[in-house]
mmCIF file of C-alpha atoms in Angstrom:
data_model
loop_
_atom_site.group_PDB
_atom_site.id
_atom_site.type_symbol
_atom_site.label_atom_id
_atom_site.label_comp_id
_atom_site.label_asym_id
_atom_site.label_seq_id
_atom_site.Cartn_x
_atom_site.Cartn_y
_atom_site.Cartn_z
ATOM 1 C CA UNK C 1210 214.716 -49.723 -43.448
ATOM 2 C CA UNK C 1211 213.558 -46.101 -43.240
ATOM 3 C CA UNK C 1212 211.967 -44.500 -46.238
ATOM 4 C CA UNK C 1213 210.405 -41.204 -47.260
ATOM 5 C CA UNK C 1214 208.009 -40.887 -50.196
ATOM 6 C CA UNK C 1215 207.121 -37.490 -51.679
ATOM 7 C CA UNK C 1216 204.448 -36.681 -54.168
ATOM 8 C CA UNK C 1217 205.846 -36.638 -57.674
ATOM 9 C CA UNK C 1218 206.486 -33.273 -59.364
ATOM 10 C CA UNK C 1219 206.983 -31.132 -60.819
ATOM 11 C CA UNK C 1220 204.355 -28.913 -59.385
ATOM 12 C CA UNK C 1221 203.331 -25.633 -61.217
ATOM 13 C CA UNK C 1222 201.155 -22.971 -59.402
ATOM 14 C CA UNK C 1223 200.047 -19.428 -60.097
ATOM 15 C CA UNK C 1224 201.159 -16.865 -57.519
ATOM 16 C CA UNK C 1225 198.926 -16.770 -54.383
ATOM 17 C CA UNK C 1226 197.715 -20.385 -54.931
ATOM 18 C CA UNK C 1227 197.509 -22.846 -52.039
ATOM 19 C CA UNK C 1228 200.337 -25.303 -51.951
ATOM 20 C CA UNK C 1229 200.382 -28.840 -50.706
ATOM 21 C CA UNK C 1230 203.316 -31.276 -51.116
ATOM 22 C CA UNK C 1231 202.517 -34.631 -49.669
ATOM 23 C CA UNK C 1232 205.112 -36.697 -47.699
ATOM 24 C CA UNK C 1233 204.765 -40.079 -46.046
ATOM 25 C CA UNK C 1234 207.286 -41.974 -44.187
ATOM 26 C CA UNK C 1235 208.212 -45.474 -42.930
ATOM 27 C CA UNK C 1236 210.328 -45.846 -39.790
ATOM 28 C CA UNK C 1237 210.844 -48.388 -37.208
ATOM 29 C CA UNK C 1238 210.937 -46.037 -34.085
ATOM 30 C CA UNK C 1239 209.755 -42.499 -33.530
ATOM 31 C CA UNK C 1240 211.728 -40.185 -36.107
ATOM 32 C CA UNK C 1241 212.099 -36.625 -36.160
ATOM 33 C CA UNK C 1242 210.711 -35.101 -39.515
ATOM 34 C CA UNK C 1243 212.061 -32.197 -41.649
ATOM 35 C CA UNK C 1244 211.320 -30.158 -44.659
ATOM 36 C CA UNK C 1245 214.306 -28.859 -46.606
ATOM 37 C CA UNK C 1246 214.432 -26.406 -49.501
ATOM 38 C CA UNK C 1247 216.966 -25.961 -52.172
ATOM 39 C CA UNK C 1248 216.869 -22.751 -54.244
ATOM 40 C CA UNK C 1249 218.541 -22.757 -57.607
ATOM 41 C CA UNK C 1250 222.330 -22.828 -57.278
ATOM 42 C CA UNK C 1251 222.174 -23.005 -53.410
ATOM 43 C CA UNK C 1252 222.642 -25.635 -50.931
ATOM 44 C CA UNK C 1253 220.022 -27.316 -48.726
ATOM 45 C CA UNK C 1254 218.266 -25.189 -46.086
ATOM 46 C CA UNK C 1255 216.237 -26.454 -43.213
ATOM 47 C CA UNK C 1256 212.619 -25.059 -43.835
ATOM 48 C CA UNK C 1257 211.030 -26.516 -40.751
ATOM 49 C CA UNK C 1258 210.876 -29.603 -38.440
ATOM 50 C CA UNK C 1259 208.892 -31.540 -35.923
ATOM 51 C CA UNK C 1260 210.187 -33.764 -33.414
ATOM 52 C CA UNK C 1261 207.114 -35.673 -32.075
ATOM 53 C CA UNK C 1262 203.574 -36.591 -33.017
ATOM 54 C CA UNK C 1263 201.168 -33.868 -33.360
ATOM 55 C CA UNK C 1264 203.929 -31.082 -33.421
ATOM 56 C CA UNK C 1265 203.585 -28.503 -36.083
ATOM 57 C CA UNK C 1266 206.635 -27.002 -37.729
ATOM 58 C CA UNK C 1267 206.324 -23.535 -39.336
ATOM 59 C CA UNK C 1268 208.528 -21.109 -41.045
ATOM 60 C CA UNK C 1269 208.164 -18.442 -43.768
ATOM 61 C CA UNK C 1270 204.454 -19.186 -44.167
ATOM 62 C CA UNK C 1271 204.991 -22.832 -44.591
ATOM 63 C CA UNK C 1272 203.546 -25.417 -42.197
ATOM 64 C CA UNK C 1273 203.627 -29.131 -41.647
ATOM 65 C CA UNK C 1274 202.039 -31.399 -38.994
ATOM 66 C CA UNK C 1275 203.684 -34.641 -37.711
ATOM 67 C CA UNK C 1276 200.794 -37.181 -38.121
ATOM 68 C CA UNK C 1277 201.801 -40.453 -36.529
ATOM 69 C CA UNK C 1278 198.632 -42.074 -37.356
ATOM 70 C CA UNK C 1279 198.900 -41.672 -41.018
ATOM 71 C CA UNK C 1280 202.747 -41.450 -41.084
ATOM 72 C CA UNK C 1281 202.615 -38.194 -42.913
ATOM 73 C CA UNK C 1282 204.203 -34.795 -42.811
ATOM 74 C CA UNK C 1283 202.585 -32.825 -45.586
ATOM 75 C CA UNK C 1284 203.964 -29.373 -46.464
ATOM 76 C CA UNK C 1285 201.384 -26.569 -46.938
ATOM 77 C CA UNK C 1286 201.452 -22.790 -47.717
ATOM 78 C CA UNK C 1287 198.230 -20.602 -47.993
ATOM 79 C CA UNK C 1288 199.579 -18.364 -50.816
ATOM 80 C CA UNK C 1289 202.725 -19.027 -52.712
ATOM 81 C CA UNK C 1290 205.018 -16.451 -54.211
ATOM 82 C CA UNK C 1291 207.336 -16.564 -57.188
ATOM 83 C CA UNK C 1292 210.158 -16.572 -54.840
ATOM 84 C CA UNK C 1293 209.155 -19.970 -53.389
ATOM 85 C CA UNK C 1294 210.050 -21.668 -56.695
ATOM 86 C CA UNK C 1295 212.611 -24.328 -55.493
ATOM 87 C CA UNK C 1296 212.990 -27.984 -54.814
ATOM 88 C CA UNK C 1297 211.628 -29.278 -51.476
ATOM 89 C CA UNK C 1298 212.740 -32.365 -49.780
ATOM 90 C CA UNK C 1299 211.151 -34.242 -46.965
ATOM 91 C CA UNK C 1300 213.328 -36.141 -44.559
ATOM 92 C CA UNK C 1301 213.431 -38.074 -41.361
ATOM 93 C CA UNK C 1302 215.960 -38.967 -38.792
ATOM 94 C CA UNK C 1303 215.581 -42.033 -36.619
ATOM 95 C CA UNK C 1304 215.438 -42.078 -32.919
ATOM 96 C CA UNK C 1305 216.874 -39.005 -31.497
ATOM 97 C CA UNK C 1306 217.076 -35.653 -33.027
ATOM 98 C CA UNK C 1307 220.144 -36.208 -35.260
ATOM 99 C CA UNK C 1308 219.156 -33.798 -37.932
ATOM 100 C CA UNK C 1309 222.335 -34.466 -39.936
ATOM 101 C CA UNK C 1310 221.940 -38.255 -40.265
ATOM 102 C CA UNK C 1311 218.678 -38.256 -42.391
ATOM 103 C CA UNK C 1312 216.832 -40.188 -45.060
ATOM 104 C CA UNK C 1313 215.465 -38.034 -47.749
ATOM 105 C CA UNK C 1314 212.664 -38.035 -50.152
ATOM 106 C CA UNK C 1315 213.424 -37.638 -53.893
ATOM 107 C CA UNK C 1316 212.252 -34.075 -53.783
ATOM 108 C CA UNK C 1317 209.415 -32.111 -55.454
ATOM 109 C CA UNK C 1318 210.146 -29.147 -57.829
ATOM 110 C CA UNK C 1319 207.843 -26.323 -57.367
ATOM 111 C CA UNK C 1320 207.445 -23.540 -60.004
ATOM 112 C CA UNK C 1321 205.349 -20.603 -59.078
ATOM 113 C CA UNK C 1322 204.226 -18.292 -62.051
ATOM 114 C CA UNK C 1323 203.274 -14.581 -61.741
ATOM 115 C CA UNK X 174 228.524 -16.903 -39.158
ATOM 116 C CA UNK X 175 230.224 -18.501 -42.191
ATOM 117 C CA UNK X 176 228.458 -21.559 -43.629
ATOM 118 C CA UNK X 177 229.807 -24.836 -44.714
ATOM 119 C CA UNK X 178 232.365 -24.435 -47.482
ATOM 120 C CA UNK X 179 232.969 -26.866 -50.249
ATOM 121 C CA UNK X 180 235.273 -26.973 -53.129
ATOM 122 C CA UNK X 181 235.430 -27.235 -55.952
ATOM 123 C CA UNK X 182 231.990 -26.399 -57.139
ATOM 124 C CA UNK X 183 232.237 -28.366 -60.381
ATOM 125 C CA UNK X 184 234.579 -31.152 -61.432
ATOM 126 C CA UNK X 185 234.692 -33.045 -64.668
ATOM 127 C CA UNK X 186 236.850 -36.169 -64.868
ATOM 128 C CA UNK X 187 237.245 -39.261 -67.099
ATOM 129 C CA UNK X 188 236.150 -42.590 -65.760
ATOM 130 C CA UNK X 189 238.799 -44.449 -63.809
ATOM 131 C CA UNK X 190 240.513 -41.240 -62.909
ATOM 132 C CA UNK X 191 240.679 -40.083 -59.181
ATOM 133 C CA UNK X 192 238.995 -36.969 -57.632
ATOM 134 C CA UNK X 193 239.029 -35.449 -54.234
ATOM 135 C CA UNK X 194 236.501 -33.122 -52.632
ATOM 136 C CA UNK X 195 237.102 -30.709 -49.781
ATOM 137 C CA UNK X 196 234.758 -29.628 -46.916
ATOM 138 C CA UNK X 197 235.188 -26.989 -44.213
ATOM 139 C CA UNK X 198 232.275 -27.315 -41.702
ATOM 140 C CA UNK X 199 231.025 -24.404 -39.446
ATOM 141 C CA UNK X 200 233.480 -23.518 -36.731
ATOM 142 C CA UNK X 201 232.748 -25.531 -33.677
ATOM 143 C CA UNK X 202 230.723 -28.211 -35.340
ATOM 144 C CA UNK X 203 231.854 -31.502 -34.143
ATOM 145 C CA UNK X 204 229.749 -33.725 -36.486
ATOM 146 C CA UNK X 205 230.245 -33.779 -40.247
ATOM 147 C CA UNK X 206 228.462 -35.691 -42.919
ATOM 148 C CA UNK X 207 228.951 -36.458 -46.688
ATOM 149 C CA UNK X 208 226.036 -37.116 -48.819
ATOM 150 C CA UNK X 209 225.780 -38.236 -52.473
ATOM 151 C CA UNK X 210 222.765 -36.704 -54.569
ATOM 152 C CA UNK X 211 222.242 -38.245 -57.806
ATOM 153 C CA UNK X 212 220.151 -36.118 -60.308
ATOM 154 C CA UNK X 213 216.415 -36.447 -59.644
ATOM 155 C CA UNK X 214 216.870 -38.179 -56.236
ATOM 156 C CA UNK X 215 217.276 -37.095 -52.663
ATOM 157 C CA UNK X 216 220.687 -36.903 -50.846
ATOM 158 C CA UNK X 217 221.842 -40.333 -49.490
ATOM 159 C CA UNK X 218 224.320 -40.617 -46.525
ATOM 160 C CA UNK X 219 227.828 -41.793 -47.294
ATOM 161 C CA UNK X 220 229.558 -41.272 -44.020
ATOM 162 C CA UNK X 221 229.338 -39.411 -40.690
ATOM 163 C CA UNK X 222 232.213 -38.277 -38.527
ATOM 164 C CA UNK X 223 232.280 -37.135 -34.900
ATOM 165 C CA UNK X 224 235.417 -35.034 -34.546
ATOM 166 C CA UNK X 225 237.974 -37.001 -36.389
ATOM 167 C CA UNK X 226 236.391 -40.416 -35.784
ATOM 168 C CA UNK X 227 233.964 -42.307 -38.193
ATOM 169 C CA UNK X 228 230.602 -42.922 -36.665
ATOM 170 C CA UNK X 229 228.861 -44.534 -39.582
ATOM 171 C CA UNK X 230 230.246 -45.428 -42.916
ATOM 172 C CA UNK X 231 227.969 -48.381 -43.727
ATOM 173 C CA UNK X 232 226.794 -46.719 -47.026
ATOM 174 C CA UNK X 233 230.248 -45.904 -48.214
ATOM 175 C CA UNK X 234 231.420 -47.874 -51.219
ATOM 176 C CA UNK X 235 234.727 -48.662 -49.693
ATOM 177 C CA UNK X 236 236.275 -50.193 -52.624
ATOM 178 C CA UNK X 237 236.493 -46.908 -54.320
ATOM 179 C CA UNK X 238 235.460 -44.218 -51.890
ATOM 180 C CA UNK X 239 237.367 -43.090 -48.980
ATOM 181 C CA UNK X 240 237.097 -40.049 -46.491
ATOM 182 C CA UNK X 241 239.035 -38.583 -43.676
ATOM 183 C CA UNK X 242 238.738 -35.802 -41.220
ATOM 184 C CA UNK X 243 242.178 -35.107 -39.888
ATOM 185 C CA UNK X 244 242.226 -32.965 -36.745
ATOM 186 C CA UNK X 245 238.428 -33.180 -36.471
ATOM 187 C CA UNK X 246 237.857 -29.967 -38.709
ATOM 188 C CA UNK X 247 238.229 -30.119 -42.530
ATOM 189 C CA UNK X 248 237.329 -33.319 -44.369
ATOM 190 C CA UNK X 249 238.118 -34.774 -47.795
ATOM 191 C CA UNK X 250 236.235 -37.298 -49.735
ATOM 192 C CA UNK X 251 238.088 -39.233 -52.357
ATOM 193 C CA UNK X 252 236.900 -41.463 -55.294
ATOM 194 C CA UNK X 253 239.361 -43.687 -56.951
ATOM 195 C CA UNK X 254 238.830 -44.966 -59.536
ATOM 196 C CA UNK X 255 235.700 -43.022 -60.613
ATOM 197 C CA UNK X 256 232.806 -44.785 -62.573
ATOM 198 C CA UNK X 257 230.161 -43.245 -64.741
ATOM 199 C CA UNK X 258 227.629 -43.826 -62.057
ATOM 200 C CA UNK X 259 229.527 -41.647 -59.584
ATOM 201 C CA UNK X 260 228.232 -38.607 -61.365
ATOM 202 C CA UNK X 261 226.306 -36.713 -58.768
ATOM 203 C CA UNK X 262 226.444 -33.811 -56.460
ATOM 204 C CA UNK X 263 228.375 -34.509 -53.208
ATOM 205 C CA UNK X 264 227.061 -32.585 -50.220
ATOM 206 C CA UNK X 265 228.754 -31.862 -46.910
ATOM 207 C CA UNK X 266 226.822 -31.148 -43.943
ATOM 208 C CA UNK X 267 227.832 -30.170 -40.337
ATOM 209 C CA UNK X 268 226.013 -29.823 -37.011
ATOM 210 C CA UNK X 269 227.135 -28.904 -33.558
ATOM 211 C CA UNK X 270 226.786 -32.442 -32.044
ATOM 212 C CA UNK X 271 225.114 -35.760 -32.901
ATOM 213 C CA UNK X 272 221.857 -34.940 -31.313
ATOM 214 C CA UNK X 273 221.495 -31.491 -32.859
ATOM 215 C CA UNK X 274 217.952 -30.668 -34.247
ATOM 216 C CA UNK X 275 219.561 -28.814 -37.193
ATOM 217 C CA UNK X 276 222.214 -29.570 -39.805
ATOM 218 C CA UNK X 277 223.763 -27.095 -42.187
ATOM 219 C CA UNK X 278 224.587 -27.920 -45.764
ATOM 220 C CA UNK X 279 227.143 -26.683 -48.124
ATOM 221 C CA UNK X 280 226.523 -25.900 -51.808
ATOM 222 C CA UNK X 281 227.977 -28.991 -52.909
ATOM 223 C CA UNK X 282 230.454 -30.157 -55.646
ATOM 224 C CA UNK X 283 228.920 -31.313 -58.826
ATOM 225 C CA UNK X 284 230.994 -34.314 -60.163
ATOM 226 C CA UNK X 285 230.541 -35.295 -63.944
ATOM 227 C CA UNK X 286 232.304 -38.482 -64.905
ATOM 228 C CA UNK X 287 232.602 -38.979 -68.763
#
């Protein structure tokens, strides 16, 4: 079945540091890929998405590129802020772009210190 | 635009008791999902509704879990009887239609079974 593997956390960075959170996936077809963010006390929010190979999703300074050859969708940000402290989830949806029916990774907790 | 509403936010029950969670999706969203998120893990899909019909309940433990979406709007998820391993956050999400590229999540109900 489908699966998503995220780098284990927690990740602690200083403000303005470069962020990479690794995500790899296993899927039988051609999935759509997503990054969600969960701030403390809040629900999951879609951060960015990519629906086909080589697409780059971007939002709020975060980027991720859909790499079919390496089955990866790594999240990056050039300069993190304290407000980026949250849990980040990589997810995929199989076949069509049915974003609500997704398989999630186990999340990576990011803490940014001033 | 109002988001996905869930209640209660927190619930503590003893094992073998029953509990129900309520979800009100975004107005006009035909597709509704329930997820279970155990601490330290990513959300796992329990059931998907399209309007008032079940599309996928293959991951729902039907011996103790049930869900309904009468009239195709609000939904309730019930557990009876609860077990200790049911302690988790129960998330509701909705999307405009099955092929939507974005789903919206509620804040979740945190269930503790003691």
